[in-house]
PDB file of C-alpha atoms in Angstrom:
ATOM      1  CA  MET A  58      77.371  41.279 108.369  1.00 90.00           C
ATOM      2  CA  ASP A  59      74.852  41.024 105.509  1.00 91.00           C
ATOM      3  CA  THR A  60      73.389  43.922 103.489  1.00 92.00           C
ATOM      4  CA  ALA A  61      70.069  44.018 105.366  1.00 93.00           C
ATOM      5  CA  ALA A  62      71.750  44.297 108.776  1.00 93.00           C
ATOM      6  CA  ALA A  63      74.232  46.861 107.440  1.00 93.00           C
ATOM      7  CA  ALA A  64      71.400  48.920 105.931  1.00 92.00           C
ATOM      8  CA  THR A  65      69.555  48.910 109.240  1.00 92.00           C
ATOM      9  CA  GLN A  66      72.662  49.993 111.127  1.00 92.00           C
ATOM     10  CA  ALA A  67      73.532  52.748 108.624  1.00 89.00           C
ATOM     11  CA  HIS A  68      69.919  53.934 108.193  1.00 89.00           C
ATOM     12  CA  VAL A  69      70.068  53.489 104.409  1.00 91.00           C
ATOM     13  CA  THR A  70      68.525  51.018 101.975  1.00 93.00           C
ATOM     14  CA  PRO A  71      70.093  47.640 101.153  1.00 92.00           C
ATOM     15  CA  ALA A  72      70.536  48.915  97.578  1.00 93.00           C
ATOM     16  CA  THR A  73      72.727  51.732  98.928  1.00 92.00           C
ATOM     17  CA  ILE A  74      74.826  49.216 100.858  1.00 92.00           C
ATOM     18  CA  ARG A  75      75.269  47.118  97.689  1.00 92.00           C
ATOM     19  CA  THR A  76      76.321  50.252  95.773  1.00 92.00           C
ATOM     20  CA  TRP A  77      78.841  51.109  98.491  1.00 91.00           C
ATOM     21  CA  CYS A  78      80.199  47.556  98.238  1.00 92.00           C
ATOM     22  CA  ARG A  79      80.521  47.700  94.435  1.00 91.00           C
ATOM     23  CA  HIS A  80      82.307  51.073  94.579  1.00 90.00           C
ATOM     24  CA  ASN A  81      84.589  50.048  97.472  1.00 90.00           C
ATOM     25  CA  VAL A  82      83.158  52.704  99.762  1.00 90.00           C
ATOM     26  CA  ILE A  83      83.064  50.051 102.476  1.00 92.00           C
ATOM     27  CA  ALA A  84      85.168  46.906 102.744  1.00 93.00           C
ATOM     28  CA  ALA A  85      83.162  43.875 101.648  1.00 93.00           C
ATOM     29  CA  ILE A  86      83.610  40.497 100.000  1.00 93.00           C
ATOM     30  CA  LYS A  87      81.063  38.868  97.718  1.00 92.00           C
ATOM     31  CA  THR A  88      80.609  35.234  98.705  1.00 91.00           C
ATOM     32  CA  ALA A  89      78.067  32.925  97.065  1.00 91.00           C
ATOM     33  CA  GLY A  90      76.293  35.926  95.489  1.00 90.00           C
ATOM     34  CA  ARG A  91      75.951  37.817  98.780  1.00 92.00           C
ATOM     35  CA  TRP A  92      77.974  40.687 100.201  1.00 92.00           C
ATOM     36  CA  ILE A  93      79.731  40.118 103.514  1.00 93.00           C
ATOM     37  CA  ILE A  94      80.440  43.567 104.975  1.00 93.00           C
ATOM     38  CA  ASP A  95      83.302  44.422 107.313  1.00 93.00           C
ATOM     39  CA  THR A  96      81.728  45.987 110.425  1.00 92.00           C
ATOM     40  CA  ALA A  97      84.685  48.292 111.150  1.00 92.00           C
ATOM     41  CA  SER A  98      84.552  49.682 107.609  1.00 91.00           C
ATOM     42  CA  LEU A  99      80.796  50.232 107.877  1.00 92.00           C
ATOM     43  CA  ALA A 100      81.236  51.964 111.243  1.00 91.00           C
ATOM     44  CA  ALA A 101      83.852  54.278 109.713  1.00 90.00           C
ATOM     45  CA  ARG A 102      81.494  55.116 106.826  1.00 88.00           C
ATOM     46  CA  ILE A 103      78.649  55.835 109.242  1.00 86.00           C
ATOM     47  CA  ALA A 104      80.974  58.093 111.264  1.00 85.00           C
ATOM     48  CA  ILE A 105      81.813  60.079 108.114  1.00 82.00           C
ATOM     49  CA  GLY A 106      78.121  60.659 107.464  1.00 75.00           C
ATOM     50  CA  ALA A 107      77.553  61.735 111.056  1.00 73.00           C
ATOM     51  CA  MET A 108      80.270  64.395 110.956  1.00 71.00           C
ATOM     52  CA  ARG A 109      78.957  67.902 110.815  1.00 67.00           C
ATOM     53  CA  ALA A 110      79.788  69.886 107.750  1.00 62.00           C
ATOM     54  CA  ARG A 111      82.088  72.800 108.370  1.00 63.00           C
ATOM     55  CA  LYS A 112      80.282  76.051 108.496  1.00 63.00           C
ATOM     56  CA  GLN A 113      81.843  78.456 106.117  1.00 62.00           C
ATOM     57  CA  ALA A 114      82.293  81.901 107.579  1.00 59.00           C
ATOM     58  CA  PRO A 115      80.444  84.581 105.658  1.00 62.00           C
ATOM     59  CA  MET A 116      82.649  86.743 103.526  1.00 72.00           C
ATOM     60  CA  ALA A 117      83.818  89.832 105.318  1.00 83.00           C
ATOM     61  CA  LEU A 118      82.574  93.121 103.973  1.00 86.00           C
ATOM     62  CA  ASP A 119      85.220  95.420 102.561  1.00 89.00           C
ATOM     63  CA  LEU A 120      84.657  98.556 104.615  1.00 89.00           C
ATOM     64  CA  THR A 121      87.243 100.453 102.567  1.00 91.00           C
ATOM     65  CA  ALA A 122      85.483  99.780  99.255  1.00 92.00           C
ATOM     66  CA  THR A 123      84.576 102.742  97.089  1.00 94.00           C
ATOM     67  CA  TYR A 124      81.915 103.397  94.474  1.00 93.00           C
ATOM     68  CA  THR A 125      82.310 106.159  91.921  1.00 92.00           C
ATOM     69  CA  ALA A 126      79.351 107.653  90.085  1.00 88.00           C
ATOM     70  CA  ASP A 127      78.709 110.706  87.919  1.00 84.00           C
ATOM     71  CA  LEU A 128      75.752 112.238  89.714  1.00 77.00           C
ATOM     72  CA  PRO A 129      73.685 114.893  87.932  1.00 76.00           C
ATOM     73  CA  GLY A 130      74.684 118.449  88.706  1.00 77.00           C
ATOM     74  CA  GLY A 131      78.309 117.679  89.502  1.00 76.00           C
ATOM     75  CA  GLY A 132      81.358 115.703  88.602  1.00 79.00           C
ATOM     76  CA  PRO A 133      82.246 112.205  89.646  1.00 88.00           C
ATOM     77  CA  VAL A 134      81.547 111.385  93.289  1.00 88.00           C
ATOM     78  CA  THR A 135      83.409 108.664  95.183  1.00 92.00           C
ATOM     79  CA  ILE A 136      81.455 107.089  98.008  1.00 93.00           C
ATOM     80  CA  THR A 137      83.121 105.185 100.859  1.00 94.00           C
ATOM     81  CA  PRO A 138      81.390 103.695 103.909  1.00 95.00           C
ATOM     82  CA  THR A 139      81.780 105.762 107.068  1.00 94.00           C
ATOM     83  CA  ILE A 140      81.427 104.132 110.475  1.00 94.00           C
ATOM     84  CA  LYS A 141      80.902 106.212 113.595  1.00 95.00           C
ATOM     85  CA  ARG A 142      80.650 104.834 117.127  1.00 94.00           C
ATOM     86  CA  ARG A 143      79.206 106.696 120.077  1.00 94.00           C
ATOM     87  CA  THR A 144      77.610 106.071 123.450  1.00 92.00           C
ATOM     88  CA  ARG A 145      74.405 107.821 124.492  1.00 88.00           C
ATOM     89  CA  ASN A 146      72.795 107.176 127.895  1.00 88.00           C
ATOM     90  CA  GLY A 147      74.593 103.843 128.226  1.00 86.00           C
ATOM     91  CA  GLU A 148      73.549 102.737 124.745  1.00 88.00           C
ATOM     92  CA  ASN A 149      76.317 101.924 122.264  1.00 91.00           C
ATOM     93  CA  LEU A 150      75.430 103.164 118.791  1.00 92.00           C
ATOM     94  CA  ILE A 151      77.137 102.480 115.485  1.00 94.00           C
ATOM     95  CA  SER A 152      76.092 104.615 112.515  1.00 95.00           C
ATOM     96  CA  VAL A 153      77.046 103.557 109.009  1.00 95.00           C
ATOM     97  CA  THR A 154      76.653 105.952 106.102  1.00 95.00           C
ATOM     98  CA  GLY A 155      77.805 105.698 102.513  1.00 94.00           C
ATOM     99  CA  ILE A 156      76.499 102.138 102.131  1.00 95.00           C
ATOM    100  CA  VAL A 157      76.521 102.301  98.315  1.00 94.00           C
ATOM    101  CA  PRO A 158      79.776 100.290  97.866  1.00 95.00           C
ATOM    102  CA  LEU A 159      78.428  97.591 100.182  1.00 94.00           C
ATOM    103  CA  LEU A 160      75.373  97.196  97.937  1.00 94.00           C
ATOM    104  CA  ALA A 161      77.245  97.655  94.649  1.00 92.00           C
ATOM    105  CA  GLU A 162      76.283  94.227  93.276  1.00 92.00           C
ATOM    106  CA  LYS A 163      72.592  95.040  93.622  1.00 92.00           C
ATOM    107  CA  ILE A 164      73.014  98.549  92.244  1.00 92.00           C
ATOM    108  CA  ASP A 165      74.952  97.291  89.225  1.00 91.00           C
ATOM    109  CA  THR A 166      72.008  95.064  88.244  1.00 92.00           C
ATOM    110  CA  ILE A 167      69.997  98.208  87.460  1.00 91.00           C
ATOM    111  CA  THR A 168      70.286  98.543  83.692  1.00 91.00           C
ATOM    112  CA  ASP A 169      68.823 102.012  83.202  1.00 91.00           C
ATOM    113  CA  LEU A 170      71.469 104.679  83.905  1.00 88.00           C
ATOM    114  CA  GLY A 171      68.938 107.165  85.303  1.00 88.00           C
ATOM    115  CA  ASP A 172      67.503 104.574  87.684  1.00 90.00           C
ATOM    116  CA  ARG A 173      71.007 103.538  88.768  1.00 90.00           C
ATOM    117  CA  LEU A 174      72.005 107.150  89.503  1.00 89.00           C
ATOM    118  CA  HIS A 175      68.752 107.598  91.440  1.00 90.00           C
ATOM    119  CA  ALA A 176      69.588 104.472  93.463  1.00 91.00           C
ATOM    120  CA  VAL A 177      73.078 105.788  94.205  1.00 91.00           C
ATOM    121  CA  THR A 178      71.662 109.151  95.305  1.00 89.00           C
ATOM    122  CA  VAL A 179      69.059 107.571  97.601  1.00 92.00           C
ATOM    123  CA  LEU A 180      71.443 105.016  99.115  1.00 93.00           C
ATOM    124  CA  GLN A 181      74.171 107.634  99.543  1.00 91.00           C
ATOM    125  CA  ARG A 182      71.857 109.415 101.980  1.00 92.00           C
ATOM    126  CA  ALA A 183      70.706 106.240 103.758  1.00 94.00           C
ATOM    127  CA  THR A 184      72.005 105.412 107.217  1.00 95.00           C
ATOM    128  CA  ILE A 185      72.232 102.137 109.108  1.00 95.00           C
ATOM    129  CA  VAL A 186      72.084 102.304 112.907  1.00 94.00           C
ATOM    130  CA  ILE A 187      73.229  99.374 115.037  1.00 94.00           C
ATOM    131  CA  THR A 188      72.602  99.475 118.772  1.00 93.00           C
ATOM    132  CA  ASP A 189      73.040  97.060 121.653  1.00 91.00           C
ATOM    133  CA  LEU A 190      69.767  97.909 123.439  1.00 88.00           C
ATOM    134  CA  ALA A 191      66.378  96.672 122.289  1.00 87.00           C
ATOM    135  CA  ASP A 192      63.538  99.178 122.037  1.00 83.00           C
ATOM    136  CA  THR A 193      60.013  97.761 121.752  1.00 83.00           C
ATOM    137  CA  ASP A 194      58.868 100.949 120.000  1.00 84.00           C
ATOM    138  CA  TRP A 195      60.620  99.563 116.907  1.00 84.00           C
ATOM    139  CA  ASP A 196      58.941  96.115 116.981  1.00 83.00           C
ATOM    140  CA  ASP A 197      56.461  96.788 114.166  1.00 83.00           C
ATOM    141  CA  ALA A 198      58.589  99.214 112.171  1.00 88.00           C
ATOM    142  CA  PRO A 199      59.333  97.979 108.630  1.00 90.00           C
ATOM    143  CA  GLN A 200      62.718  99.703 108.706  1.00 92.00           C
ATOM    144  CA  ALA A 201      63.938  97.884 111.827  1.00 91.00           C
ATOM    145  CA  ARG A 202      64.807  94.394 112.968  1.00 91.00           C
ATOM    146  CA  ASP A 203      65.547  92.774 116.339  1.00 90.00           C
ATOM    147  CA  SER A 204      63.461  95.290 118.329  1.00 87.00           C
ATOM    148  CA  GLY A 205      65.254  98.225 116.767  1.00 88.00           C
ATOM    149  CA  GLN A 206      68.785  96.955 117.314  1.00 91.00           C
ATOM    150  CA  LEU A 207      69.176  97.132 113.537  1.00 93.00           C
ATOM    151  CA  ARG A 208      67.478  99.979 111.717  1.00 93.00           C
ATOM    152  CA  THR A 209      67.818 102.107 108.629  1.00 93.00           C
ATOM    153  CA  THR A 210      66.585 105.379 107.208  1.00 93.00           C
ATOM    154  CA  TYR A 211      66.197 103.726 103.794  1.00 92.00           C
ATOM    155  CA  SER A 212      62.518 103.444 102.853  1.00 90.00           C
ATOM    156  CA  GLY A 213      62.738 100.937  99.995  1.00 85.00           C
ATOM    157  CA  ASP A 214      62.352 103.361  97.086  1.00 85.00           C
ATOM    158  CA  ILE A 215      64.374 101.168  94.716  1.00 88.00           C
ATOM    159  CA  PRO A 216      62.859  97.842  93.571  1.00 88.00           C
ATOM    160  CA  GLN A 217      66.262  96.152  93.183  1.00 90.00           C
ATOM    161  CA  VAL A 218      67.321  97.040  96.747  1.00 92.00           C
ATOM    162  CA  THR A 219      64.754  96.166  99.394  1.00 92.00           C
ATOM    163  CA  ILE A 220      64.655  97.223 103.022  1.00 92.00           C
ATOM    164  CA  ALA A 221      65.365  93.571 103.858  1.00 92.00           C
ATOM    165  CA  ASP A 222      68.578  93.788 101.792  1.00 93.00           C
ATOM    166  CA  VAL A 223      69.720  96.813 103.794  1.00 93.00           C
ATOM    167  CA  LEU A 224      68.787  95.170 107.114  1.00 93.00           C
ATOM    168  CA  ASP A 225      70.622  91.982 106.062  1.00 93.00           C
ATOM    169  CA  LEU A 226      73.640  94.194 105.393  1.00 93.00           C
ATOM    170  CA  ALA A 227      73.165  95.741 108.852  1.00 93.00           C
ATOM    171  CA  ALA A 228      73.153  92.278 110.444  1.00 93.00           C
ATOM    172  CA  GLN A 229      76.337  91.374 108.589  1.00 92.00           C
ATOM    173  CA  LEU A 230      77.947  94.642 109.694  1.00 93.00           C
ATOM    174  CA  ARG A 231      76.930  94.014 113.311  1.00 92.00           C
ATOM    175  CA  THR A 232      78.600  90.598 113.219  1.00 90.00           C
ATOM    176  CA  GLN A 233      81.740  91.918 111.544  1.00 89.00           C
ATOM    177  CA  LEU A 234      82.115  94.982 113.764  1.00 86.00           C
ATOM    178  CA  ALA A 235      81.567  92.941 116.935  1.00 82.00           C
ATOM    179  CA  ALA A 236      84.583  90.756 116.143  1.00 63.00           C
TER     180      ALA A 236
END
């Protein structure tokens, strides 16, 4: 098979086929200044390109992580995520409090100590609620996603931690806790 036919079959340019030949990516012999390509080798190379890349599983959240901070008016406080499950009127609810350790990377980017302590205080009080029933009352709420199946009490007071960040965390928690 010549380079033009191989390029057509592989959906690449003839220059790419010549490069593959020079680098022994496909089996080929140069005869009279032209590449003669082995069809089985080309088919194997095309099959490699058609394979789907493995999807890497997202990293699991460490639900036992802790975050320690010296909050004003008291000594050091250690914050750990708390997960509570309950059922109300056939609706399964998961409440997550103490989300500070789960957002520690974002909090640690805050350089001013006062702003960081404020962020810890606000996020320490924030709650994530995950439910299995959609509620259209939550469709336009900025603090909810998926028709209220993911929602938070956090109102976005901290520029480094957006409501979207907290709702992304809620989505990750929903996936992890469902497993």
